[in-house]
C-alpha atoms as a printed R data frame, in Angstrom:
    type eleno elety resid chain resno       x      y       z
1   ATOM     1    CA   MET     A     1  -4.276 21.431  12.226
2   ATOM     2    CA   LEU     A     2  -5.056 18.849   9.261
3   ATOM     3    CA   ALA     A     3  -2.449 16.937  10.741
4   ATOM     4    CA   TYR     A     4  -3.672 17.048  14.329
5   ATOM     5    CA   VAL     A     5  -7.811 16.486  13.013
6   ATOM     6    CA   ALA     A     6  -6.630 13.775  11.082
7   ATOM     7    CA   GLN     A     7  -4.565 12.058  13.630
8   ATOM     8    CA   GLU     A     8  -7.179 12.270  16.470
9   ATOM     9    CA   ALA     A     9 -10.529 11.779  13.965
10  ATOM    10    CA   VAL     A    10  -9.232  8.690  12.712
11  ATOM    11    CA   GLN     A    11  -7.441  7.537  15.501
12  ATOM    12    CA   GLY     A    12  -7.760  8.810  18.571
13  ATOM    13    CA   TYR     A    13 -11.703  8.745  18.176
14  ATOM    14    CA   GLY     A    14 -12.690  6.681  15.001
15  ATOM    15    CA   TRP     A    15 -14.878  8.777  13.313
16  ATOM    16    CA   LEU     A    16 -13.660  8.233  10.204
17  ATOM    17    CA   THR     A    17 -11.207  5.664   8.792
18  ATOM    18    CA   PRO     A    18  -8.117  6.418   6.617
19  ATOM    19    CA   ASP     A    19  -9.721  6.134   3.419
20  ATOM    20    CA   GLN     A    20 -12.723  8.598   4.413
21  ATOM    21    CA   MET     A    21  -9.740 11.107   5.523
22  ATOM    22    CA   LEU     A    22  -8.141 10.852   2.108
23  ATOM    23    CA   VAL     A    23 -11.271 11.169   0.541
24  ATOM    24    CA   GLY     A    24 -11.657 14.149   2.445
25  ATOM    25    CA   LEU     A    25  -8.733 15.790   1.936
26  ATOM    26    CA   GLY     A    26  -9.071 14.643  -1.994
27  ATOM    27    CA   LEU     A    27 -12.341 16.629  -2.185
28  ATOM    28    CA   ALA     A    28 -11.036 19.788  -0.156
29  ATOM    29    CA   GLU     A    29  -8.420 20.077  -3.301
30  ATOM    30    CA   THR     A    30 -10.885 19.693  -6.163
31  ATOM    31    CA   THR     A    31 -13.096 22.703  -4.699
32  ATOM    32    CA   PRO     A    32 -12.280 26.422  -4.841
33  ATOM    33    CA   GLY     A    33 -11.460 27.680  -1.369
34  ATOM    34    CA   PRO     A    34  -9.055 26.722   1.531
35  ATOM    35    CA   LEU     A    35  -8.092 23.382   2.173
36  ATOM    36    CA   ILE     A    36  -9.420 23.823   5.629
37  ATOM    37    CA   LEU     A    37 -12.924 22.985   4.490
38  ATOM    38    CA   VAL     A    38 -12.121 19.318   4.806
39  ATOM    39    CA   LEU     A    39 -13.043 19.771   8.588
40  ATOM    40    CA   GLN     A    40 -16.473 20.258   7.624
41  ATOM    41    CA   PHE     A    41 -16.499 16.843   5.898
42  ATOM    42    CA   VAL     A    42 -14.960 15.301   9.649
43  ATOM    43    CA   GLY     A    43 -17.796 16.994  11.320
44  ATOM    44    CA   PHE     A    44 -20.180 15.608   8.993
45  ATOM    45    CA   LEU     A    45 -18.945 12.207   9.054
46  ATOM    46    CA   ALA     A    46 -18.483 12.140  12.668
47  ATOM    47    CA   GLY     A    47 -22.287 13.797  13.407
48  ATOM    48    CA   TYR     A    48 -23.839 10.891  10.710
49  ATOM    49    CA   GLY     A    49 -22.005  8.456  12.817
50  ATOM    50    CA   ALA     A    50 -23.078  9.468  16.074
51  ATOM    51    CA   GLY     A    51 -26.964  9.778  15.168
52  ATOM    52    CA   GLY     A    52 -28.126  9.980  11.467
53  ATOM    53    CA   LEU     A    53 -28.468 12.765   8.912
54  ATOM    54    CA   ALA     A    54 -29.820 15.367  11.552
55  ATOM    55    CA   TRP     A    55 -26.621 14.961  13.675
56  ATOM    56    CA   GLY     A    56 -24.395 15.210  10.676
57  ATOM    57    CA   VAL     A    57 -25.932 18.499   9.570
58  ATOM    58    CA   LEU     A    58 -25.544 20.343  12.839
59  ATOM    59    CA   ALA     A    59 -22.059 18.631  13.309
60  ATOM    60    CA   SER     A    60 -21.095 20.229   9.912
61  ATOM    61    CA   VAL     A    61 -22.670 23.395  10.770
62  ATOM    62    CA   LEU     A    62 -20.936 23.605  14.330
63  ATOM    63    CA   THR     A    63 -17.890 22.619  12.798
64  ATOM    64    CA   VAL     A    64 -18.445 25.181  10.397
65  ATOM    65    CA   TRP     A    65 -18.734 28.199  13.558
66  ATOM    66    CA   VAL     A    66 -15.851 26.824  14.951
67  ATOM    67    CA   THR     A    67 -13.276 26.856  12.280
68  ATOM    68    CA   PHE     A    68 -13.889 30.431  11.140
69  ATOM    69    CA   ALA     A    69 -15.691 32.413  13.619
70  ATOM    70    CA   PRO     A    70 -12.244 33.056  15.472
71  ATOM    71    CA   CYS     A    71 -10.571 34.107  12.204
72  ATOM    72    CA   PHE     A    72 -12.437 36.801  11.971
73  ATOM    73    CA   ALA     A    73 -12.930 37.953  15.138
74  ATOM    74    CA   PHE     A    74  -8.765 37.861  15.215
75  ATOM    75    CA   ILE     A    75  -9.134 39.589  11.852
76  ATOM    76    CA   PHE     A    76 -11.151 42.491  12.835
77  ATOM    77    CA   LEU     A    77 -10.197 43.031  16.213
78  ATOM    78    CA   GLY     A    78  -6.286 42.885  15.582
79  ATOM    79    CA   ALA     A    79  -6.092 44.535  12.539
80  ATOM    80    CA   PRO     A    80  -5.096 48.016  14.014
81  ATOM    81    CA   TYR     A    81  -2.250 46.206  15.828
82  ATOM    82    CA   VAL     A    82  -0.775 44.389  13.171
83  ATOM    83    CA   GLU     A    83   1.371 46.821  11.765
84  ATOM    84    CA   ARG     A    84   2.980 47.427  15.024
85  ATOM    85    CA   LEU     A    85   3.764 43.993  15.127
86  ATOM    86    CA   HIS     A    86   6.001 43.801  12.449
87  ATOM    87    CA   ALA     A    87   8.540 46.542  13.693
88  ATOM    88    CA   ASN     A    88   9.126 44.467  16.918
89  ATOM    89    CA   ARG     A    89  12.141 42.392  16.430
90  ATOM    90    CA   ALA     A    90  11.289 40.356  19.256
91  ATOM    91    CA   LEU     A    91   8.023 38.965  17.307
92  ATOM    92    CA   THR     A    92   9.826 38.365  14.292
93  ATOM    93    CA   GLY     A    93  12.375 35.949  15.756
94  ATOM    94    CA   ALA     A    94   9.071 34.203  17.229
95  ATOM    95    CA   LEU     A    95   7.368 34.333  14.090
96  ATOM    96    CA   ALA     A    96  10.498 32.866  12.454
97  ATOM    97    CA   ALA     A    97   9.892 29.990  14.916
98  ATOM    98    CA   VAL     A    98   6.265 29.672  13.764
99  ATOM    99    CA   THR     A    99   7.097 29.186  10.638
100 ATOM   100    CA   ALA     A   100   9.329 26.630  11.271
101 ATOM   101    CA   ALA     A   101   6.896 24.790  13.351
102 ATOM   102    CA   VAL     A   102   4.430 24.808  10.512
103 ATOM   103    CA   VAL     A   103   6.863 23.631   7.839
104 ATOM   104    CA   GLY     A   104   7.054 20.274  10.468
105 ATOM   105    CA   VAL     A   105   3.254 19.873  10.095
106 ATOM   106    CA   ILE     A   106   2.695 20.092   7.110
107 ATOM   107    CA   ALA     A   107   5.940 17.815   6.670
108 ATOM   108    CA   ASN     A   108   3.831 15.527   9.600
109 ATOM   109    CA   LEU     A   109   0.826 15.724   7.481
110 ATOM   110    CA   ALA     A   110   2.239 14.468   4.266
111 ATOM   111    CA   LEU     A   111   3.604 11.518   5.638
112 ATOM   112    CA   TRP     A   112   0.369 10.315   7.507
113 ATOM   113    CA   PHE     A   113  -1.507 10.832   4.293
114 ATOM   114    CA   GLY     A   114   1.651  9.147   2.513
115 ATOM   115    CA   LEU     A   115   1.609  6.117   4.483
116 ATOM   116    CA   ARG     A   116  -2.124  5.486   4.460
117 ATOM   117    CA   VAL     A   117  -2.218  6.027   0.296
118 ATOM   118    CA   LEU     A   118   1.074  3.699  -0.195
119 ATOM   119    CA   PHE     A   119   0.451  1.156   2.183
120 ATOM   120    CA   ALA     A   120  -3.284 -0.675   3.342
121 ATOM   121    CA   GLU     A   121  -2.238 -0.820   6.747
122 ATOM   122    CA   VAL     A   122  -0.118  0.842   9.230
123 ATOM   123    CA   ARG     A   123   0.306  0.230  12.701
124 ATOM   124    CA   ARG     A   124   0.667  2.304  15.475
125 ATOM   125    CA   VAL     A   125   4.159  1.635  17.922
126 ATOM   126    CA   ASP     A   126   3.845  3.242  21.275
127 ATOM   127    CA   ALA     A   127   6.790  4.173  23.317
128 ATOM   128    CA   GLY     A   128   5.757  6.298  26.381
129 ATOM   129    CA   PRO     A   129   4.225  9.654  25.132
130 ATOM   130    CA   VAL     A   130   5.990  9.275  21.736
131 ATOM   131    CA   GLY     A   131   4.245  6.819  19.097
132 ATOM   132    CA   LEU     A   132   5.367  6.161  15.429
133 ATOM   133    CA   ASP     A   133   2.859  5.305  12.625
134 ATOM   134    CA   VAL     A   134   5.158  2.154  10.999
135 ATOM   135    CA   PRO     A   135   3.604  0.747   7.833
136 ATOM   136    CA   VAL     A   136   2.852 -2.834   7.259
137 ATOM   137    CA   LEU     A   137   5.588 -3.859   4.268
138 ATOM   138    CA   GLY     A   138   3.201 -6.733   2.976
139 ATOM   139    CA   SER     A   139   0.442 -4.262   2.515
140 ATOM   140    CA   LEU     A   140   1.914 -2.001  -0.082
141 ATOM   141    CA   ASP     A   141   0.404 -0.793  -2.650
142 ATOM   142    CA   PRO     A   142   2.117 -1.105  -5.880
143 ATOM   143    CA   LEU     A   143  -0.379  1.113  -7.995
144 ATOM   144    CA   ALA     A   144  -0.364  3.659  -5.731
145 ATOM   145    CA   LEU     A   145   3.527  3.612  -5.686
146 ATOM   146    CA   ALA     A   146   3.649  3.405  -9.226
147 ATOM   147    CA   LEU     A   147   1.552  6.981  -9.306
148 ATOM   148    CA   ALA     A   148   3.589  8.725  -6.511
149 ATOM   149    CA   ALA     A   149   7.007  8.183  -8.595
150 ATOM   150    CA   LEU     A   150   5.141  9.017 -12.263
151 ATOM   151    CA   ALA     A   151   3.650 12.653 -10.216
152 ATOM   152    CA   ALA     A   152   7.523 12.985  -8.729
153 ATOM   153    CA   ALA     A   153   8.748 12.280 -12.423
154 ATOM   154    CA   CYS     A   154   6.680 14.755 -14.065
155 ATOM   155    CA   LEU     A   155   6.963 17.251 -11.508
156 ATOM   156    CA   PHE     A   156  11.302 16.901 -10.795
157 ATOM   157    CA   TRP     A   157  12.505 15.353 -14.209
158 ATOM   158    CA   LEU     A   158   9.754 16.408 -16.822
159 ATOM   159    CA   LYS     A   159   9.082 20.070 -14.701
160 ATOM   160    CA   LEU     A   160   5.180 19.678 -15.690
161 ATOM   161    CA   GLY     A   161   2.798 22.077 -13.914
162 ATOM   162    CA   LEU     A   162   0.459 21.011 -11.145
163 ATOM   163    CA   LEU     A   163  -2.579 20.381 -13.511
164 ATOM   164    CA   ARG     A   164  -0.634 18.546 -15.887
165 ATOM   165    CA   THR     A   165   1.328 16.157 -13.715
166 ATOM   166    CA   LEU     A   166  -2.521 16.088 -11.978
167 ATOM   167    CA   GLY     A   167  -3.896 15.291 -15.193
168 ATOM   168    CA   VAL     A   168  -1.780 12.390 -16.284
169 ATOM   169    CA   THR     A   169  -1.452 10.580 -12.822
170 ATOM   170    CA   ALA     A   170  -5.314 10.292 -13.099
171 ATOM   171    CA   VAL     A   171  -5.459  9.018 -16.614
172 ATOM   172    CA   VAL     A   172  -3.010  6.647 -15.880
173 ATOM   173    CA   GLY     A   173  -4.466  5.639 -12.572
174 ATOM   174    CA   LEU     A   174  -7.914  5.250 -14.066
175 ATOM   175    CA   VAL     A   175  -6.650  3.524 -17.072
176 ATOM   176    CA   ALA     A   176  -4.855  0.954 -14.562
177 ATOM   177    CA   LYS     A   177  -7.689  0.583 -12.148
178 ATOM   178    CA   LEU     A   178  -9.928 -0.426 -15.361
179 ATOM   179    CA   ALA     A   179  -7.374 -2.935 -16.756
180 ATOM   180    CA   LEU     A   180  -6.694 -4.482 -13.607
181 ATOM   181    CA   GLY     A   181 -10.093 -4.410 -12.156
């Protein structure tokens, strides 16, 4: 869902810039709770851009409602039937397919954000119903690339945990930004 929202809110409707979407995702990562809370940030910025603070607050509240009300309804109305679904082999296969699709959506989201973090400019190339985001190679941010490589080395080579990797890359990024201006 985040991949769809990111692409539509930024590219489709122009409610946010890629940088604002990245800030929203970063904000959602720093707070306890589900990552989906970034939708409230997107809703607020869309409303704020359309009509100021009052519209931003209204859009924010509406976004939270339409994000969570269906989830609670599905849980409360569907809970009695969930156990029966586990015994159904046809549904087990369908759920495996859904899981594979979710992995694809997560990969799409990672690629979308990765391109916008590493490159200052990304162009959309459309070929009929299919579109592809292509980075402008001259807009590569060497610091972002170095930090991504450092994070990969910390995680996969040094086997540091997520929090230590985050700490190392945050400190190195801060020092580099202060040194480079």
